[in-house]
Coordinates of N, CA and C in Angstrom, one line a residue:
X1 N 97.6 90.7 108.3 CA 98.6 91.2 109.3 C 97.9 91.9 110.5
X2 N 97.0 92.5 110.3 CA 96.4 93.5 111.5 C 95.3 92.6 112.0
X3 N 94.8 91.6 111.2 CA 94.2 90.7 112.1 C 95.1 90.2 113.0
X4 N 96.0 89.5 112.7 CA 97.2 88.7 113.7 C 97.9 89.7 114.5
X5 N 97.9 91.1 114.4 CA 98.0 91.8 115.7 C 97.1 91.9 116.8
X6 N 95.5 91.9 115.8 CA 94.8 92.7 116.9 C 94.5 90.7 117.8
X7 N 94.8 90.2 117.2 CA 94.2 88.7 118.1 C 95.4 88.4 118.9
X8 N 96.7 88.6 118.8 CA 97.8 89.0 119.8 C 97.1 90.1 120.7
X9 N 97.2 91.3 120.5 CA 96.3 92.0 121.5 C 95.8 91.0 122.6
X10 N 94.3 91.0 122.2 CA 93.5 90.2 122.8 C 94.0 89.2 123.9
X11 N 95.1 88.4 123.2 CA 95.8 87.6 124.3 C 96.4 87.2 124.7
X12 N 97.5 88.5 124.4 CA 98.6 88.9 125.1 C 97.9 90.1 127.1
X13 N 96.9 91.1 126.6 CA 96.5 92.4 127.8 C 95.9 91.3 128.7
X14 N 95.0 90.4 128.4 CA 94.2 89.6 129.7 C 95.3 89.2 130.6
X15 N 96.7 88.5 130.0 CA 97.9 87.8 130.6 C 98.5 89.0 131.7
X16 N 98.6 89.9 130.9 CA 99.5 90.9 131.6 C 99.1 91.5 132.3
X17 N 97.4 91.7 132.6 CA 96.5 92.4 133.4 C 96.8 91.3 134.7
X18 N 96.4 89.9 133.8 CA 96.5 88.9 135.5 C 97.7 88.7 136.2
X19 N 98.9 89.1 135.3 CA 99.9 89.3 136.3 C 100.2 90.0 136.7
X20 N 99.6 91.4 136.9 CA 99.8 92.7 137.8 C 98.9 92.3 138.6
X21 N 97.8 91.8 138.5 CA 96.7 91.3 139.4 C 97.3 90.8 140.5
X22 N 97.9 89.5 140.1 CA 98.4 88.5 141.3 C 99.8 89.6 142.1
X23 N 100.5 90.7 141.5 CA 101.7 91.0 141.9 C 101.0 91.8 143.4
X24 N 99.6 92.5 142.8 CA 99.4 93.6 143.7 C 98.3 93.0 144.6
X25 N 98.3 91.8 144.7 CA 97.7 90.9 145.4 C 98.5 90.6 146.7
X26 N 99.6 90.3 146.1 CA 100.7 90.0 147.4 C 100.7 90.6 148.5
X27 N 100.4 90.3 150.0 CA 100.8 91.6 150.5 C 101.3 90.8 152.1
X28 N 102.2 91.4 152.5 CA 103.5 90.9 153.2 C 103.0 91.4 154.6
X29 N 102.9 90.2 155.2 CA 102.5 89.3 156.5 C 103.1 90.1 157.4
X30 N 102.0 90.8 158.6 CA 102.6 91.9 159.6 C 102.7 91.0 160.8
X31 N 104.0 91.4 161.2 CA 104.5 90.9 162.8 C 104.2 92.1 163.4
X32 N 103.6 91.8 164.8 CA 103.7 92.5 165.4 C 104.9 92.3 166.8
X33 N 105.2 93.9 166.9 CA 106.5 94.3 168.0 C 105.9 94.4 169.2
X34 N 106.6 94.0 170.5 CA 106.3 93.7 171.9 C 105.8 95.3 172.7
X35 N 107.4 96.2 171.5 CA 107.6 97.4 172.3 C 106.2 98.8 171.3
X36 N 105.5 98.4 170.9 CA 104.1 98.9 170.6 C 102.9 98.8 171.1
X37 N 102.8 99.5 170.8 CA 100.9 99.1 171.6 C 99.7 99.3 170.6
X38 N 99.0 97.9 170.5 CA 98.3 97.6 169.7 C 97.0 98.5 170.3
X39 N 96.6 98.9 168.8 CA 95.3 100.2 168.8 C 93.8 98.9 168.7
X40 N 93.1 98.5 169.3 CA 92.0 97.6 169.0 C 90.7 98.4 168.6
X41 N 90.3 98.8 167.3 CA 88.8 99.8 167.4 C 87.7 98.9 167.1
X42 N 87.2 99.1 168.0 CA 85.7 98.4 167.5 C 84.7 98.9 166.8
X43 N 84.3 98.2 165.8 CA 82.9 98.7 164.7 C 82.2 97.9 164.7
X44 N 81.1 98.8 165.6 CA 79.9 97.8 165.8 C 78.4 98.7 165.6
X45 N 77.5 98.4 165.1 CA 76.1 98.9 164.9 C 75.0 97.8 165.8
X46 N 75.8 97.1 166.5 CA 74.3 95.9 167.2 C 73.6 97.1 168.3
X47 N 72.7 96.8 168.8 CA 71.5 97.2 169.3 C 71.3 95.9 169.9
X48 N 70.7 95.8 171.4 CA 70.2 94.6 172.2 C 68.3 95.2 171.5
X49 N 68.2 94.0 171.1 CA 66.7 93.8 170.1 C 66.2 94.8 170.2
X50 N 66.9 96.0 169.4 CA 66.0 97.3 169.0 C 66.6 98.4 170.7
X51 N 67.1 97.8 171.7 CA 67.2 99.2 172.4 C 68.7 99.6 172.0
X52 N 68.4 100.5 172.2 CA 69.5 101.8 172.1 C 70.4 101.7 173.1
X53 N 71.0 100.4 174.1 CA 72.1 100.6 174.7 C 72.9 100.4 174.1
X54 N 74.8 101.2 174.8 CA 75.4 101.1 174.5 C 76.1 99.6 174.2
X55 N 76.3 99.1 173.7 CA 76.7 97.7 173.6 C 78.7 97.3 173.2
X56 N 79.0 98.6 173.3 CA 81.1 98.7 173.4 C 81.1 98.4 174.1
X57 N 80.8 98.7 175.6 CA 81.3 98.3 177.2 C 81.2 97.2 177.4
X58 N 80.1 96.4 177.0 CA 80.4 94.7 177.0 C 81.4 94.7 176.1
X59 N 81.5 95.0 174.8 CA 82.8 94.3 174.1 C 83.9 94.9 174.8
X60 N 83.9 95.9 175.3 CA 85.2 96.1 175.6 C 85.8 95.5 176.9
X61 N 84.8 95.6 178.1 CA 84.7 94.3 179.3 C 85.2 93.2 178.5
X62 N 84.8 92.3 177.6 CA 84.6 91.1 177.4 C 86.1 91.0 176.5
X63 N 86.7 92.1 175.7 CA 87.8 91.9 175.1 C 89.0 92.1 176.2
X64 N 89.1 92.4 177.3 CA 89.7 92.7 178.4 C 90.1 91.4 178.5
X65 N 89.1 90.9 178.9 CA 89.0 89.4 179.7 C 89.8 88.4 178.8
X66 N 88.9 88.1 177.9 CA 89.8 87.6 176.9 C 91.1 87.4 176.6
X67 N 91.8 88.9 176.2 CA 93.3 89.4 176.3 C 93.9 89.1 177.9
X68 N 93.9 89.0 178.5 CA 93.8 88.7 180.3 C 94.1 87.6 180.3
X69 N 93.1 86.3 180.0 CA 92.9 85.4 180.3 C 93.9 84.2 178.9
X70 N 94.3 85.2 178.2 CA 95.3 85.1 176.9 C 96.5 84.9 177.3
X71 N 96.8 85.9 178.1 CA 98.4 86.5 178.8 C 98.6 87.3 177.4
X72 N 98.0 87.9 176.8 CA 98.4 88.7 175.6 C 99.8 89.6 175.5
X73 N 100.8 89.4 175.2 CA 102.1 90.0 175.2 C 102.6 91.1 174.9
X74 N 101.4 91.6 174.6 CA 101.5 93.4 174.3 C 100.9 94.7 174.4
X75 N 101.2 95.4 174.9 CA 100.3 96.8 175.4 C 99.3 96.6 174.4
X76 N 98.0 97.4 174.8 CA 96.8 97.7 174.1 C 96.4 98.6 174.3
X77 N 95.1 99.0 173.7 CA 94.3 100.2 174.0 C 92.8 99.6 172.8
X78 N 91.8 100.2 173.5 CA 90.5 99.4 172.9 C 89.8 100.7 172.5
X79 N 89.4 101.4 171.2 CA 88.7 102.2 171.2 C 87.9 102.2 170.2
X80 N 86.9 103.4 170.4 CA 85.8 103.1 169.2 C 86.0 103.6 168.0
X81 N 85.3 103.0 167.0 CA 85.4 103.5 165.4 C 85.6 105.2 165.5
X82 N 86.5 106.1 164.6 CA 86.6 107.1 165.0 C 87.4 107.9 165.7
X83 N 88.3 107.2 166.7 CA 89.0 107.4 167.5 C 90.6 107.5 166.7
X84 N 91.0 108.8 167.5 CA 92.1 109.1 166.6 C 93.6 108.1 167.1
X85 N 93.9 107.3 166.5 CA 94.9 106.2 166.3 C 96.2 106.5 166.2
X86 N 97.1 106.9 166.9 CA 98.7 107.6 166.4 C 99.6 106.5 165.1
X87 N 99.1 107.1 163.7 CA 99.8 106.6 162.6 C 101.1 105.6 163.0
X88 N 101.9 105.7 163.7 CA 103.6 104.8 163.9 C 102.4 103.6 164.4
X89 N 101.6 103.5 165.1 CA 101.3 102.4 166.1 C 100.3 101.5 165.2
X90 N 100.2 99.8 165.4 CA 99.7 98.8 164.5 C 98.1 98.8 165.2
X91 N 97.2 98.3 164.4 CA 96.0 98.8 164.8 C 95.3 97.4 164.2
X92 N 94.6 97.0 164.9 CA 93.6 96.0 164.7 C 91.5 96.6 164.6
X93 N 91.2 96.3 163.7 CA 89.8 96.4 163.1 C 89.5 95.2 163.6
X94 N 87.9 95.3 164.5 CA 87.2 94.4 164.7 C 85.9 95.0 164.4
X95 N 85.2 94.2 163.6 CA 84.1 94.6 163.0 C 82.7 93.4 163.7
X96 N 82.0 94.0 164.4 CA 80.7 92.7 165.0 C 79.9 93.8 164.0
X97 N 79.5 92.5 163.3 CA 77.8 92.6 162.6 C 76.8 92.3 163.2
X98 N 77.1 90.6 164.4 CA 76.0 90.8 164.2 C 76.3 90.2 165.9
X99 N 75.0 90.7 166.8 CA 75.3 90.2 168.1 C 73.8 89.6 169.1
X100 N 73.0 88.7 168.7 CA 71.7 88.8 169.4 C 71.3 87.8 168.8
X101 N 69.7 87.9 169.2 CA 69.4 86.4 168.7 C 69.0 86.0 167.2
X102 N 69.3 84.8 166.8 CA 69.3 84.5 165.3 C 67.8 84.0 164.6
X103 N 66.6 84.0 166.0 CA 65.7 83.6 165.3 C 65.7 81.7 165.1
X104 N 66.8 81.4 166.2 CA 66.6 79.7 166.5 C 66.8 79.5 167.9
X105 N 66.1 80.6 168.7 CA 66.4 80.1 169.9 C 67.6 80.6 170.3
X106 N 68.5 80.8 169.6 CA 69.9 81.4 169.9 C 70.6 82.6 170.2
X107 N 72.1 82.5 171.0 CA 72.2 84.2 171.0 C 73.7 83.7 170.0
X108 N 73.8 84.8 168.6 CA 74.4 84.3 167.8 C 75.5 85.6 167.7
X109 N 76.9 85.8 167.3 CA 77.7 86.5 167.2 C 78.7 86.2 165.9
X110 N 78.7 87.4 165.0 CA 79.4 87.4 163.8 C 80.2 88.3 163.6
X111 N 81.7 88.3 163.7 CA 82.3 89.2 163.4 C 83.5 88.7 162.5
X112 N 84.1 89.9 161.9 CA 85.9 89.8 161.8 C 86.7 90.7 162.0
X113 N 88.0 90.4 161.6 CA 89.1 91.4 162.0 C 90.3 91.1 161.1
X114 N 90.5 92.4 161.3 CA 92.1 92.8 160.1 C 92.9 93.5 161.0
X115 N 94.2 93.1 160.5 CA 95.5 93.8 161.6 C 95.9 95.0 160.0
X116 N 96.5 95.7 160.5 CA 97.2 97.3 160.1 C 98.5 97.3 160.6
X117 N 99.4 97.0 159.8 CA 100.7 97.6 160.2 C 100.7 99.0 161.0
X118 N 100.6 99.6 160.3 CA 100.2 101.5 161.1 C 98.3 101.6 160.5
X119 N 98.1 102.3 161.3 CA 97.0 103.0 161.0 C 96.6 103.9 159.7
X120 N 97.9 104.6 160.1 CA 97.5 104.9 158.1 C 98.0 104.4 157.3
X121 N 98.6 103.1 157.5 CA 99.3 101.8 156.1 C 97.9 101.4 155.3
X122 N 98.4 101.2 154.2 CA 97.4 100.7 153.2 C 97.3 98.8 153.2
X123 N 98.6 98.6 153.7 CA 98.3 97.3 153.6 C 97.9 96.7 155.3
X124 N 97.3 95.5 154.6 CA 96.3 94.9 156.0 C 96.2 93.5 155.6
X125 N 96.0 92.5 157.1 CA 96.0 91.2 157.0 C 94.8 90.9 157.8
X126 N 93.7 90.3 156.7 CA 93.0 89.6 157.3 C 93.1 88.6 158.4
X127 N 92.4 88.6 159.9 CA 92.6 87.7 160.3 C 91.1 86.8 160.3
X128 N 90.6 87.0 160.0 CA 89.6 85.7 159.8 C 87.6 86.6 160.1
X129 N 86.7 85.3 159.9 CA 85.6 85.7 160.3 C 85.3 84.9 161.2
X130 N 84.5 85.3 162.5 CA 84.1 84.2 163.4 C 83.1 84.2 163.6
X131 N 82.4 83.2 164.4 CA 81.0 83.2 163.9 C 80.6 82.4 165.9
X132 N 80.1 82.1 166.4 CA 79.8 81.4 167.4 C 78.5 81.9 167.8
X133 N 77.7 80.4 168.1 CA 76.2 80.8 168.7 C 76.2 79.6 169.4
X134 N 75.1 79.8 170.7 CA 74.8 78.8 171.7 C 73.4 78.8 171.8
X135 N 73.0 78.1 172.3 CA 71.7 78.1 172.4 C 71.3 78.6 173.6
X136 N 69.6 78.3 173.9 CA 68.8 78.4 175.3 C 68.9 80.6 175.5
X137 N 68.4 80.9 175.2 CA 68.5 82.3 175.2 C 67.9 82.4 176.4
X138 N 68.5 83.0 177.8 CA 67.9 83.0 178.8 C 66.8 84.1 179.4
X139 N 65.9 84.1 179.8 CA 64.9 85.4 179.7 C 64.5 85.6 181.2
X140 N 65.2 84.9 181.9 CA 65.1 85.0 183.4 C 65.2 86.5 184.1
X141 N 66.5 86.6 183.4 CA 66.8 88.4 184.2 C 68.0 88.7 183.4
X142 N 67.8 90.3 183.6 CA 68.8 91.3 182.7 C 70.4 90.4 183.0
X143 N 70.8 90.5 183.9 CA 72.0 89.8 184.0 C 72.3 88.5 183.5
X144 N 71.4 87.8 183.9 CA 71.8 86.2 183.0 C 71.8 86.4 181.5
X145 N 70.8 87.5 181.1 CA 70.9 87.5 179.5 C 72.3 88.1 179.2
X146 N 72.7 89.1 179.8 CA 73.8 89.8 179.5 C 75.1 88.9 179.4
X147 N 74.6 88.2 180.8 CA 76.2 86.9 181.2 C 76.2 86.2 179.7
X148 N 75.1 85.6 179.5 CA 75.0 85.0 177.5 C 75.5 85.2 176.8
X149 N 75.3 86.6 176.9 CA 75.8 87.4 175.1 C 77.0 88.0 175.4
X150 N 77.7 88.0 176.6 CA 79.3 88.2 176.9 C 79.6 86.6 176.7
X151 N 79.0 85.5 176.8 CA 79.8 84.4 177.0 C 79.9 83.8 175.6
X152 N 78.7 84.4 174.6 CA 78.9 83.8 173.5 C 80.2 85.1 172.7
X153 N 79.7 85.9 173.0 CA 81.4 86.9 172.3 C 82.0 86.4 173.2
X154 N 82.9 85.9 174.2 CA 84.1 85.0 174.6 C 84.5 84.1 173.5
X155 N 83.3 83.2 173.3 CA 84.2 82.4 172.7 C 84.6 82.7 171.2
X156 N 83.7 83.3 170.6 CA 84.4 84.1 169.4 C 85.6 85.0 169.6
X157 N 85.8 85.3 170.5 CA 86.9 86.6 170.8 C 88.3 85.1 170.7
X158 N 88.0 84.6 171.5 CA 89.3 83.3 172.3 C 89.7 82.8 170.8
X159 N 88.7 82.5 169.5 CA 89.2 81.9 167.9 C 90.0 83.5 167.8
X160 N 89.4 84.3 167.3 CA 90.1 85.5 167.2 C 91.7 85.6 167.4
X161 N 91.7 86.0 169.2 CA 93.2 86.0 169.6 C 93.8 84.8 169.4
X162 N 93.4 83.8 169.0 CA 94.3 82.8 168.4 C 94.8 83.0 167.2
X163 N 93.7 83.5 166.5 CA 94.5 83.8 165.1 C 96.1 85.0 165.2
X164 N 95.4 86.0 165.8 CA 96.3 87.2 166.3 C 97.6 87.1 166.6
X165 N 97.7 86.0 167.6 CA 98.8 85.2 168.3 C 99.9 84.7 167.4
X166 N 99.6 84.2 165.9 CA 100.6 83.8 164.8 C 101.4 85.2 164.2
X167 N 100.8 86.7 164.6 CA 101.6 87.4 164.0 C 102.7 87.9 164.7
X168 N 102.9 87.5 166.1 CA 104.3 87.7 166.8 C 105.3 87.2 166.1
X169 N 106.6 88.0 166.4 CA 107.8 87.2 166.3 C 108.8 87.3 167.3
X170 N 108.4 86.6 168.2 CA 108.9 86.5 169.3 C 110.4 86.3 169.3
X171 N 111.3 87.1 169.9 CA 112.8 86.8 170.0 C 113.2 86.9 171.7
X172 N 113.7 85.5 172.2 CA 114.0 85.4 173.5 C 114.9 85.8 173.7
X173 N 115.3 86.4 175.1 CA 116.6 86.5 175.2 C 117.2 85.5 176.6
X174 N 118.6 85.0 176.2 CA 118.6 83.8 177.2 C 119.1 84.4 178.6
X175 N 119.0 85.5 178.9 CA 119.7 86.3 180.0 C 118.5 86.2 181.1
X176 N 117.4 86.2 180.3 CA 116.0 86.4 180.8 C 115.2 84.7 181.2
X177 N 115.6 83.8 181.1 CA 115.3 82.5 181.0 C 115.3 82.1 182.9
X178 N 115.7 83.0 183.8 CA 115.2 82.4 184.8 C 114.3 83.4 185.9
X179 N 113.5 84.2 185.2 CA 112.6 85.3 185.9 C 112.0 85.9 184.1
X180 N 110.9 86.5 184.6 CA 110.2 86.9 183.4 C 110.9 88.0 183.1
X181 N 110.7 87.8 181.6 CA 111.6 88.3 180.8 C 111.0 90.0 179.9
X182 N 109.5 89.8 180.1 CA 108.6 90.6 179.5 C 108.8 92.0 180.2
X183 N 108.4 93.3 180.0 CA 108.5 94.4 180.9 C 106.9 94.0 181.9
X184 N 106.8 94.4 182.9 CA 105.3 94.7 183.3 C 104.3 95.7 182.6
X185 N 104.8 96.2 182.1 CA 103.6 97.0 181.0 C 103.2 96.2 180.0
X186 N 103.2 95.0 179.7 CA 103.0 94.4 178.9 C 101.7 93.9 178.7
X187 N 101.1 93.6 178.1 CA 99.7 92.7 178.0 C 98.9 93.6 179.1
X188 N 98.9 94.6 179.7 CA 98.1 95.9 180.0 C 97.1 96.8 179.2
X189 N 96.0 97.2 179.6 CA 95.5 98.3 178.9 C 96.2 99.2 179.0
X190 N 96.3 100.2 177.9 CA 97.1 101.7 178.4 C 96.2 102.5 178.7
X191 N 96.1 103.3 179.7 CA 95.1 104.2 180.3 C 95.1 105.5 179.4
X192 N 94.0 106.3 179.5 CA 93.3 107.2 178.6 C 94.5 108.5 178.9
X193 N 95.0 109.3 178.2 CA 95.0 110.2 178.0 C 94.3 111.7 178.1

């Protein structure tokens, strides 16, 4: 009899463990609202091959443009790891690992990113990892190399806000159907504080 419990045991807890597993697995798909303004922090440790510049101002130039060249539909603000995030407001993590050359002739860029309902929400949606490299590393002059390694984070950024772009839920309104319908603060940086 206490054998035929304890071998119940056994395989009944693995069952019940995997279905709290999968329950707290679940985690419910964030839309983002028009009338917010998305918090973007960047986390990055690259270095252009060992110097010590700052290397944010390109991403943040280069995530401008991007978002710009997007028509991105909602206030933003771009800041670095650390930066204090007002909790009510949804917040996007972008993490570059890696930004420079790969050792094949190339200038290579690796990152990803997760959306945050709020900033101090526990749950979060992966939006993907992207990866993009081009070749011919140009060694001509500081600016052509620079133009490179913003053109290869372009096109990793452009997969990115595509992914981003599926968490709207856009609701039209038909009053607005013959002039824009958006506020003009929209798809703007919001200026510093």
């Amino acid at each position: 009899m206490k054998t035929m419990r304890l071998i119940l045991v056994f395989l009944v807890l693995p069952g019940l463990a995997l279905a709290n597993l999968k329950a707290a697995k679940e985690i419910p798909f964030i839309y983002l609202s028009q009338d917010q303004v998305l918090y973007i922090t960047v986390i990055d440790n690259v270095y252009d091959e060992g110097n010590v510049a700052d290397r944010f101002y390109d991403i943040e130039e280069t995530l401008i443009e991007v978002l710009d060249l997007a028509e991105f539909p909602m206030a933003y603000k771009i800041v670095r790891f650390g930066a204090r995030v007002p909790k009510d407001q949804p917040e996007m993590q972008l993490f570059v690992h890696k930004w420079g050359s790969n050792g094949l002739g190339e200038i290579e860029v690796r990152l990803n990113a997760s959306l945050k309902e709020t900033s101090l929400g526990r749950s979060r949606n992966k939006l993907g990892y992207f990866r993009y490299a081009d070749g011919g590393f140009p060694m001509m002059s500081q600016t052509r190399t620079t133009a490179k390694y913003n053109e290869v984070l372009r096109m990793a950024l452009i997969k990115l806000i595509g992914e981003l772009n599926d968490h709207f839920e856009l609701e039209f309104d038909d009053s607005g159907l013959g002039g824009t319908s958006l506020p003009s603060s929209l798809g703007t940086p919001v200026p510093d504080q």
